[in-house]
mmCIF file of C-alpha atoms in Angstrom:
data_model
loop_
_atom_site.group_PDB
_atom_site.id
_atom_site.type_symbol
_atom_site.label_atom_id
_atom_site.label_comp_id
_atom_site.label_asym_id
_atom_site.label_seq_id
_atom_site.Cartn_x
_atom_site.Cartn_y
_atom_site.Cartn_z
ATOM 1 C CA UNK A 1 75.731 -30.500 -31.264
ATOM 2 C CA UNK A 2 76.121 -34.188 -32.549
ATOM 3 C CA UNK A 3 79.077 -34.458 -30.476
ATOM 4 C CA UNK A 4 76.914 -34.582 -27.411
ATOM 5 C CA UNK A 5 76.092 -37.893 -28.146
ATOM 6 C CA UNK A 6 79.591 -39.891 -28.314
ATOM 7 C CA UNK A 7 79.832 -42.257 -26.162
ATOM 8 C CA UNK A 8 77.133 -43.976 -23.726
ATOM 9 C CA UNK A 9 73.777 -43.081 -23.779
ATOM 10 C CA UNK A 10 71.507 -45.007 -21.020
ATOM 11 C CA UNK A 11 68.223 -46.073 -21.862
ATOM 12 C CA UNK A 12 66.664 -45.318 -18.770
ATOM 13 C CA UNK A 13 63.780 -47.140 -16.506
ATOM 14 C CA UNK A 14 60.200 -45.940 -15.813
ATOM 15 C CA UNK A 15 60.930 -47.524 -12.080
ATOM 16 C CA UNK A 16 56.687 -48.747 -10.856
ATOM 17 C CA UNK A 17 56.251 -48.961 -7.045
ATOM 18 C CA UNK A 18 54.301 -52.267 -6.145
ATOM 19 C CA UNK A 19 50.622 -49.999 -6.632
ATOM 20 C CA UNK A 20 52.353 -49.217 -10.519
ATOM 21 C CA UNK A 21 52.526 -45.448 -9.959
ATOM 22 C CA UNK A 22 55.873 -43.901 -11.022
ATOM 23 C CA UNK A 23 58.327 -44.272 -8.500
ATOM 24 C CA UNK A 24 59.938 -41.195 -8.563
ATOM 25 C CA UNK A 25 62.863 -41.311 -5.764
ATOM 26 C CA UNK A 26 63.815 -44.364 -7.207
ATOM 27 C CA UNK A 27 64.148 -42.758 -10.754
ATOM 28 C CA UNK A 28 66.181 -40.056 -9.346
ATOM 29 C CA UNK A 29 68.465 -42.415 -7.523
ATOM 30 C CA UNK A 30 69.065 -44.279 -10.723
ATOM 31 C CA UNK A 31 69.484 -41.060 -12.811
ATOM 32 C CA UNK A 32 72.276 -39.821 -10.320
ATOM 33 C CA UNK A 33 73.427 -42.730 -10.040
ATOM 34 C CA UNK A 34 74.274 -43.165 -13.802
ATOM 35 C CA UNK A 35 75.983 -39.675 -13.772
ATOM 36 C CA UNK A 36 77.943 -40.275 -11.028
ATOM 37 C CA UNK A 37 79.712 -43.496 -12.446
ATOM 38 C CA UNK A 38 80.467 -41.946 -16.384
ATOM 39 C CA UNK A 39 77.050 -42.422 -18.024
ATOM 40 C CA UNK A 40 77.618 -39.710 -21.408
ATOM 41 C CA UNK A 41 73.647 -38.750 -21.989
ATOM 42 C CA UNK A 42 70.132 -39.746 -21.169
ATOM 43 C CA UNK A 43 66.983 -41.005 -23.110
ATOM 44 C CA UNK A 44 64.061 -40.537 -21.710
ATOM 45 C CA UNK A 45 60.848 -42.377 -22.273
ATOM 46 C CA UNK A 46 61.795 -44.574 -24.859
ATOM 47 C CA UNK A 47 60.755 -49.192 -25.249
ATOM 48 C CA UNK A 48 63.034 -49.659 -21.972
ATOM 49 C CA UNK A 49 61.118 -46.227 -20.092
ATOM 50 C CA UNK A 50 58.025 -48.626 -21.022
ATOM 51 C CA UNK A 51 56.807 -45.461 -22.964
ATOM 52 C CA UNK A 52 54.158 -47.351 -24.253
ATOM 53 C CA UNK A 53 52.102 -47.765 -21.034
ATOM 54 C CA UNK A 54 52.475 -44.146 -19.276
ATOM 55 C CA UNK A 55 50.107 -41.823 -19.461
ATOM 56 C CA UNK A 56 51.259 -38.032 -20.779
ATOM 57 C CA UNK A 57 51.102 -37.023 -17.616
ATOM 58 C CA UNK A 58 53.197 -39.140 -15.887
ATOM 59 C CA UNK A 59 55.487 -38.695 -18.808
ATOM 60 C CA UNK A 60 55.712 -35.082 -18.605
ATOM 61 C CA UNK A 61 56.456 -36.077 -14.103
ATOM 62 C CA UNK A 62 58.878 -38.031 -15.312
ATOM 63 C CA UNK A 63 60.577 -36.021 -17.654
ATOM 64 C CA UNK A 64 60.196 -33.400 -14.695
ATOM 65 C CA UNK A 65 61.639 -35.735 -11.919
ATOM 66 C CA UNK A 66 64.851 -36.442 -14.792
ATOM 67 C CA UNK A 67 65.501 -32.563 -15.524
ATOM 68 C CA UNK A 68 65.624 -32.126 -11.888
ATOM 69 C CA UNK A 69 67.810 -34.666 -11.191
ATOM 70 C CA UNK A 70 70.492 -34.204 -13.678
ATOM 71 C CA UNK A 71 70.339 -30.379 -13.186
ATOM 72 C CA UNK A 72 72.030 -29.773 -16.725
ATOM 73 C CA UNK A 73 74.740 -32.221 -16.030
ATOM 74 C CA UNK A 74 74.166 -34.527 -19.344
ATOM 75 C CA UNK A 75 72.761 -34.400 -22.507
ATOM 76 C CA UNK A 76 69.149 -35.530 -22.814
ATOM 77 C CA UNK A 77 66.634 -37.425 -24.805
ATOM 78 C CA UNK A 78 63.446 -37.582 -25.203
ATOM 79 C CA UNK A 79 61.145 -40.145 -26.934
ATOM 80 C CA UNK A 80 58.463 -39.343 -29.056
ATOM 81 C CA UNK A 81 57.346 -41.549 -31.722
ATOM 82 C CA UNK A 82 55.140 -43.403 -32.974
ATOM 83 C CA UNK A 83 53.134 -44.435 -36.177
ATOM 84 C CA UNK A 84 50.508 -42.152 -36.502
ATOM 85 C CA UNK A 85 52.614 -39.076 -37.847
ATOM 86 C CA UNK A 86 50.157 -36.475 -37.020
ATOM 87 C CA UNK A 87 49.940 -37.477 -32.926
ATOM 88 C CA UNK A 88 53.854 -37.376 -32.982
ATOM 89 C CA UNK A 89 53.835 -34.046 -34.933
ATOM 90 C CA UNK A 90 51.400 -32.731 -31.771
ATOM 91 C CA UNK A 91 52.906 -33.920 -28.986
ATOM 92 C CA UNK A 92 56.603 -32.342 -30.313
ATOM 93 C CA UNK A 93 54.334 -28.972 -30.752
ATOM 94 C CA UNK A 94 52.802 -29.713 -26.975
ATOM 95 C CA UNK A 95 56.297 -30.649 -24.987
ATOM 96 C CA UNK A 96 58.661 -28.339 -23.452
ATOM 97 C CA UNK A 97 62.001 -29.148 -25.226
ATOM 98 C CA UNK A 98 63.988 -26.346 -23.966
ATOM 99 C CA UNK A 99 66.003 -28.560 -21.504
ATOM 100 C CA UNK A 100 65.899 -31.544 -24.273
ATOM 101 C CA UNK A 101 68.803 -31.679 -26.668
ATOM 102 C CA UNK A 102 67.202 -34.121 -29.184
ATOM 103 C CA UNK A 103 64.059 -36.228 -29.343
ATOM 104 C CA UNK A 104 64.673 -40.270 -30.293
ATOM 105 C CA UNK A 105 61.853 -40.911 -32.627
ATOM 106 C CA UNK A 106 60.723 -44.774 -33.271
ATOM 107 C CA UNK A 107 60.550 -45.741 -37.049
ATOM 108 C CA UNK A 108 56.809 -46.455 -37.303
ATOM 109 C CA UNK A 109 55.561 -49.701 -36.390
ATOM 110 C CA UNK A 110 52.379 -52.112 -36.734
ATOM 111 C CA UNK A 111 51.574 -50.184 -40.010
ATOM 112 C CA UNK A 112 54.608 -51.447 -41.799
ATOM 113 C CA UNK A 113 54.724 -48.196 -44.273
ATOM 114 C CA UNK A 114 57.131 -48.576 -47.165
ATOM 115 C CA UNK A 115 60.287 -47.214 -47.155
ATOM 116 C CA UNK A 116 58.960 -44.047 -48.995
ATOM 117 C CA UNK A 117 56.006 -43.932 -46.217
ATOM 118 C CA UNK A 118 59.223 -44.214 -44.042
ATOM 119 C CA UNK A 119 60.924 -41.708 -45.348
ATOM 120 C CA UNK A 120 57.720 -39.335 -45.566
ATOM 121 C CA UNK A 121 57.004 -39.928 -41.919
ATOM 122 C CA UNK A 122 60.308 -38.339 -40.842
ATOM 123 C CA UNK A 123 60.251 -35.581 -43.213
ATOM 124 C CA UNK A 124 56.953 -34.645 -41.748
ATOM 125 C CA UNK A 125 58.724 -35.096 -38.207
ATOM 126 C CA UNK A 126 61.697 -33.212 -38.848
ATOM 127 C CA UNK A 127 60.143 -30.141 -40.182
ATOM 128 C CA UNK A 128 58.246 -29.820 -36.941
ATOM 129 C CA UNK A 129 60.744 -30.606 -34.595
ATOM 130 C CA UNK A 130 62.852 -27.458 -33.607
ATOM 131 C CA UNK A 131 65.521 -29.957 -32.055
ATOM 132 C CA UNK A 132 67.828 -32.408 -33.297
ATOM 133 C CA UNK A 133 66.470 -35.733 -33.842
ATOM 134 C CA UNK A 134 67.812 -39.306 -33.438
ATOM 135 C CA UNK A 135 66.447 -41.701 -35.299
ATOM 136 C CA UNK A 136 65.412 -45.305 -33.957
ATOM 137 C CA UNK A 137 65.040 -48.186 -36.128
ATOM 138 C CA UNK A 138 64.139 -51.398 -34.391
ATOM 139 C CA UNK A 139 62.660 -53.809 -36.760
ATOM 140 C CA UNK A 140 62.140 -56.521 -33.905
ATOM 141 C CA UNK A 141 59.325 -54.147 -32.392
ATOM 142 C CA UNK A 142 58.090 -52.144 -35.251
ATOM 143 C CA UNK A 143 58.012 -55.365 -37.813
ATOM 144 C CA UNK A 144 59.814 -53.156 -40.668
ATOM 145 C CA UNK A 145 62.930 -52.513 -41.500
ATOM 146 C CA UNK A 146 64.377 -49.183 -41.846
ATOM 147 C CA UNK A 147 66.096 -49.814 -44.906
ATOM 148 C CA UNK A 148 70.056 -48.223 -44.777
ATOM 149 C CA UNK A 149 69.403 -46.209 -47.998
ATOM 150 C CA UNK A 150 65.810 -44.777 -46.414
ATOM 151 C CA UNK A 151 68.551 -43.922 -43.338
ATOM 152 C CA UNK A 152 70.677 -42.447 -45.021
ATOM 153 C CA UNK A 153 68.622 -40.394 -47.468
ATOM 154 C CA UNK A 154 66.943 -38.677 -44.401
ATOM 155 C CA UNK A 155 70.999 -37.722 -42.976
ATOM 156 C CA UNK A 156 71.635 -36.425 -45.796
ATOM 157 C CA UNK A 157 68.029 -34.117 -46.521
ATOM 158 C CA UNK A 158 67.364 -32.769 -43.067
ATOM 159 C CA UNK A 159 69.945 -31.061 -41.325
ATOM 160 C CA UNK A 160 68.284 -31.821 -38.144
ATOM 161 C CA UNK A 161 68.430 -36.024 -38.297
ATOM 162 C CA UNK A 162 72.139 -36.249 -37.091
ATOM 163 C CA UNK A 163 72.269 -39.797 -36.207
ATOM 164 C CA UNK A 164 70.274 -43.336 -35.959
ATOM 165 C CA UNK A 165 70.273 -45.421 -33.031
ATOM 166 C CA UNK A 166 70.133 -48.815 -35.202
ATOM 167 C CA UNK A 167 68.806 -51.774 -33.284
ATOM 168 C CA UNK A 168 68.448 -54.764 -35.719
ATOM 169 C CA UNK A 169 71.514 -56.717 -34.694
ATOM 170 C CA UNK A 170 72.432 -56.610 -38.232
ATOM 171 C CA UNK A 171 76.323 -56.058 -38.780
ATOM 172 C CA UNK A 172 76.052 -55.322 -42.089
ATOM 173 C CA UNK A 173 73.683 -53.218 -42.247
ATOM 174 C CA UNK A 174 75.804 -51.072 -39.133
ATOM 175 C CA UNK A 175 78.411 -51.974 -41.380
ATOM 176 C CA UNK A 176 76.469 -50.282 -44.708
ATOM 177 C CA UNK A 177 75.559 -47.306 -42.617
ATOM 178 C CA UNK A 178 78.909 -46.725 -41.176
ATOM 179 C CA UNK A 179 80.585 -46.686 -44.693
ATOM 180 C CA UNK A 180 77.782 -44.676 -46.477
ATOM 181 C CA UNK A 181 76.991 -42.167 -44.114
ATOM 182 C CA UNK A 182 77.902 -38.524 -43.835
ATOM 183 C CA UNK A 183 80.831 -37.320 -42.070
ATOM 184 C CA UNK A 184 78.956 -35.874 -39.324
ATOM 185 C CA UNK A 185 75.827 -38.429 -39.041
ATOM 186 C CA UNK A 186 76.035 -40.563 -36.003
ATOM 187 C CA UNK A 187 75.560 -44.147 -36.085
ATOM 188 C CA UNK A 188 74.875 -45.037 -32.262
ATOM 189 C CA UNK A 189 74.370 -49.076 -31.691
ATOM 190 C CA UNK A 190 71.345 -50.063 -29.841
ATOM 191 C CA UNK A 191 72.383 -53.804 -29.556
ATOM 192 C CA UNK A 192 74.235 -53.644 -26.165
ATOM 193 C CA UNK A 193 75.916 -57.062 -27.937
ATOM 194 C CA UNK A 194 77.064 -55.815 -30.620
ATOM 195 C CA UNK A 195 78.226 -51.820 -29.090
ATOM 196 C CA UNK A 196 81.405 -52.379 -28.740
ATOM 197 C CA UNK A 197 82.225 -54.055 -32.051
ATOM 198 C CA UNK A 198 80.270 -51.273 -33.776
ATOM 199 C CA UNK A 199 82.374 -48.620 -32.288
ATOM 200 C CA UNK A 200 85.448 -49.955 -33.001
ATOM 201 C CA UNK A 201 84.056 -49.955 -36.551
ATOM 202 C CA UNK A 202 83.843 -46.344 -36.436
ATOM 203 C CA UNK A 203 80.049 -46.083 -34.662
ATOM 204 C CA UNK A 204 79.600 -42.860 -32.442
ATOM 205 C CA UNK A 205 78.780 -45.296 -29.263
ATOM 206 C CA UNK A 206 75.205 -46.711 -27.757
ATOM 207 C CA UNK A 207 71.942 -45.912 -26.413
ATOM 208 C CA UNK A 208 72.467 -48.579 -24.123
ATOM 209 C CA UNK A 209 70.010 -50.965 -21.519
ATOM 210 C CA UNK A 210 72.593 -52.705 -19.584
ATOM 211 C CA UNK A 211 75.036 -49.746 -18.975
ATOM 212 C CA UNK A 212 72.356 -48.126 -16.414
ATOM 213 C CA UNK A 213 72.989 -51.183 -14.507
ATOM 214 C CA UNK A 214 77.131 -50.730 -14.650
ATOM 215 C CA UNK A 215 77.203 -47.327 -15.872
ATOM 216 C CA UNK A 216 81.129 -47.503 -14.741
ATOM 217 C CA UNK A 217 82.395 -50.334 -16.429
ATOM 218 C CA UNK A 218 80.087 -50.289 -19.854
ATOM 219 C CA UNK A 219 80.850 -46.341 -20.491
ATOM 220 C CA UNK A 220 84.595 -47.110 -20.047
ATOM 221 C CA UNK A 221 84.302 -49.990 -22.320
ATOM 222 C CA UNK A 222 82.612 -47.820 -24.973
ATOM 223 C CA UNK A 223 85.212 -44.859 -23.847
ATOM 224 C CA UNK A 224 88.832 -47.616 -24.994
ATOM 225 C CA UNK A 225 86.122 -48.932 -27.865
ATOM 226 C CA UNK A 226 86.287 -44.941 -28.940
ATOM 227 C CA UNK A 227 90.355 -44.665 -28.782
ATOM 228 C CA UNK A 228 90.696 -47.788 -30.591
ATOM 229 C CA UNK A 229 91.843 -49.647 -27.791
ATOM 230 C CA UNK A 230 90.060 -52.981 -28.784
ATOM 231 C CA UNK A 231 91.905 -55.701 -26.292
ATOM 232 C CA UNK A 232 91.265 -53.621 -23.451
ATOM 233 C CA UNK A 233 87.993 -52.379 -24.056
ATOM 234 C CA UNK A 234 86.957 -56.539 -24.853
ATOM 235 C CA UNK A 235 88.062 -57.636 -21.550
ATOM 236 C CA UNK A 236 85.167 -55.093 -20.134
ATOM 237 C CA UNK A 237 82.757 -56.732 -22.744
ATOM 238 C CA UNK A 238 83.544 -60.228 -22.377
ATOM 239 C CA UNK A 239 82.903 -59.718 -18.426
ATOM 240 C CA UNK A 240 79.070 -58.218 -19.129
ATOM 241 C CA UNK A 241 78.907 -60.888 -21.924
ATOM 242 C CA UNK A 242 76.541 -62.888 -19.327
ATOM 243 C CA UNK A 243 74.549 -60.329 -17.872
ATOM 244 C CA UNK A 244 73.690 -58.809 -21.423
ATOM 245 C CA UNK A 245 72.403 -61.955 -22.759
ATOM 246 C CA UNK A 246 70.404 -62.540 -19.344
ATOM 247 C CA UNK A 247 68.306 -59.366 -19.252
ATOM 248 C CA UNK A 248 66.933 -59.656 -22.706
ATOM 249 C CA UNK A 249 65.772 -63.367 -22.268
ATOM 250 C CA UNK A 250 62.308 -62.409 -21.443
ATOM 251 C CA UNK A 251 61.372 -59.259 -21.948
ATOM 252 C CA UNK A 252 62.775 -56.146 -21.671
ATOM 253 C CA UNK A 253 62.675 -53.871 -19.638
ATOM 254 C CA UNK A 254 61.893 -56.917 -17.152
ATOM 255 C CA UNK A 255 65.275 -58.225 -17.351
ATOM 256 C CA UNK A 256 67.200 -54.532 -16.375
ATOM 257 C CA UNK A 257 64.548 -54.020 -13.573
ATOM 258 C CA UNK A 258 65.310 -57.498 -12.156
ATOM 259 C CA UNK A 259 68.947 -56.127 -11.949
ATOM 260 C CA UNK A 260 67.935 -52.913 -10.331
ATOM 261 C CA UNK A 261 66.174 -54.470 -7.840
ATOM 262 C CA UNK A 262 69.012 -57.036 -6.773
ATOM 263 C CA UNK A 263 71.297 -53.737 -6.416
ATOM 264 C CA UNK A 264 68.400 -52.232 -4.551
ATOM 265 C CA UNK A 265 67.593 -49.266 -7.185
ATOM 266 C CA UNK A 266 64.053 -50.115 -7.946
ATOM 267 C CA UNK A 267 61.319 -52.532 -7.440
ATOM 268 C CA UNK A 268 61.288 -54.976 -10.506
ATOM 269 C CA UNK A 269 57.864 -53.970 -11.136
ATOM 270 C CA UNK A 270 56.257 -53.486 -14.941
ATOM 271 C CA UNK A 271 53.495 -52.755 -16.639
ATOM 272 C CA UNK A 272 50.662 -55.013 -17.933
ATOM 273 C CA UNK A 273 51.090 -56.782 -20.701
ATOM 274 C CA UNK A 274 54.017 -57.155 -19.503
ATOM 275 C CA UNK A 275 55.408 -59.465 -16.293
ATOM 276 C CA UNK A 276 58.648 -59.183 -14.277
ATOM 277 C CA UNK A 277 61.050 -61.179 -14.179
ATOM 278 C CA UNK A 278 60.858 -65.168 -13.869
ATOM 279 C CA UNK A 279 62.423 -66.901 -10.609
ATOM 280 C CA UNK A 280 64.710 -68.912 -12.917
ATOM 281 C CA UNK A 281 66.120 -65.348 -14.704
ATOM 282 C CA UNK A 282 66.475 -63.420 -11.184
ATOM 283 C CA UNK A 283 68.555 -66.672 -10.020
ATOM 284 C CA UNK A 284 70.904 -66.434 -13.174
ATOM 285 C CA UNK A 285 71.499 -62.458 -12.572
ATOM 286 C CA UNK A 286 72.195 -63.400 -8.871
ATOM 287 C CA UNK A 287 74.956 -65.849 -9.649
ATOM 288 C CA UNK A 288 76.515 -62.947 -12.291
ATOM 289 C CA UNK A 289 76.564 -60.172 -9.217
ATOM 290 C CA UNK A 290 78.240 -62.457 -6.839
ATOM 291 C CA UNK A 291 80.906 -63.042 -9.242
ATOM 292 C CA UNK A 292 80.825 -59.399 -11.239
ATOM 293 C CA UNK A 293 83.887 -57.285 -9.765
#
């Protein structure tokens, strides 16, 4: 099962028309597009899917308007998360996840549990959850760390937690992980920086923001990364160097949508409290596409 998850992994857009309902051609375009040019899986409704600011029903439209799309071509994710354990617990018992191969479940944040009330909150999750889960540790967003020992303890106690999608641009922590783990838990990068240094350090790949944007050239980047084929794969990296750092300047998923919308995907619209993209950004991505081959 785990192996469905090698390689890239596209953290996908909640694309907003300019009235902020769910643009769902748009989503579908992007979805197909992202299959069409080498994309490995998709996560659905996670921070970049702006999870935080759809309702459940146009969460359940979009994981509709997905399925259909993809017509059991990839691997998918779904997130649910969150820190109130007993919500999460519900909504896993409320979803359909017969088309869903694993849910990507946020390390709780704003109530900065300890590591035990870490580790608690994912037992709880995982004995409810009839799929695999991935779990997501972002200590920028949540404001607590998942420690690499709480990570690991949970790999190696619930047969159903096969892999983290770490997102603390910490190397050594990746780097503690990657030697610690078991032999068949996944360590998947969320630092689109940092990916392809983390796979050829033995990570599993990334849940990536930037690769829905060049599905083509980031999965085949992760894809030499994989084989151990470092001076190749870095000549791919040091090309998106640029564009990575741009679309996480202000706020993401601002940046990506910017993108999308200069390659005609999607409307660069977000959500309140967030705002799109600045003049001065959407300039700075326009000089990378002119010279991005």
């Amino acid at each position: 099962m785990s192996s469905k998850f090698l390689g890239t992994g596209v953290a996908l857009v909640t694309p907003f028309k300019s009235d902020l309902s769910v643009d769902h051609e748009a989503l579908a375009n992007i979805v197909n597009f992202n299959i069409e040019n080498g994309t490995d899986y998709l996560v659905i409704c996670g921070t970049t899917g702006e999870s935080v600011t759809i309702t459940k029903e146009e969460k359940q439209a979009v994981i509709k308007t997905i399925s259909k799309a993809n017509n059991g071509r990839l691997p998918m994710v779904l997130g649910i998360g969150g820190n109130n354990t007993a919500s999460v617990i519900e909504e896993i018992k409320e979803t359909d996840l017969r088309n869903i191969d694993a849910i990507l479940s946020v390390s709780p944040y704003y109530s900065k549990p300890t590591q035990e009330g870490v580790y608690q909150h994912f037992k709880a999750v995982s004995e409810a959850c009839p799929i695999d889960i991935i779990l997501y540790n972002v200590p920028g967003r949540t404001s607590k760390n998942m420690e690499p020992e709480t990570t690991l303890r949970l790999a190696k106690d619930f047969k159903n937690i096969i892999a983290v999608k770490e997102a603390g641009n910490n190397v050594s922590q990746y780097l503690q992980l990657l030697k610690n783990k078991p032999e068949d838990f996944l360590v998947i990068s969320g630092d689109d920086d940092l990916a392809l240094s983390i796979v050829l350090a033995g990570g599993s790949g990334v849940i990536s923001v930037i690769g829905q944007a060049f599905p083509k050239a980031f999965s085949e980047m992760i894809r030499l990364g994989l084989k151990g084929e470092a001076k190749a794969a870095y000549t791919i990296h040091f090309k998106l160097m640029d564009v990575i750092n741009h679309i996480f300047e202000e706020n993401n998923p601002a940046g990506i949508k910017a993108v999308f919308e200069a390659l005609n995907l999607c409307q660069d619209t977000v959500r309140l409290p967030l705002v799109p993209a600045s003049n001065q950004l959407k300039e700075k991505i326009a000089v990378f596409l002119k010279v991005f081959k």
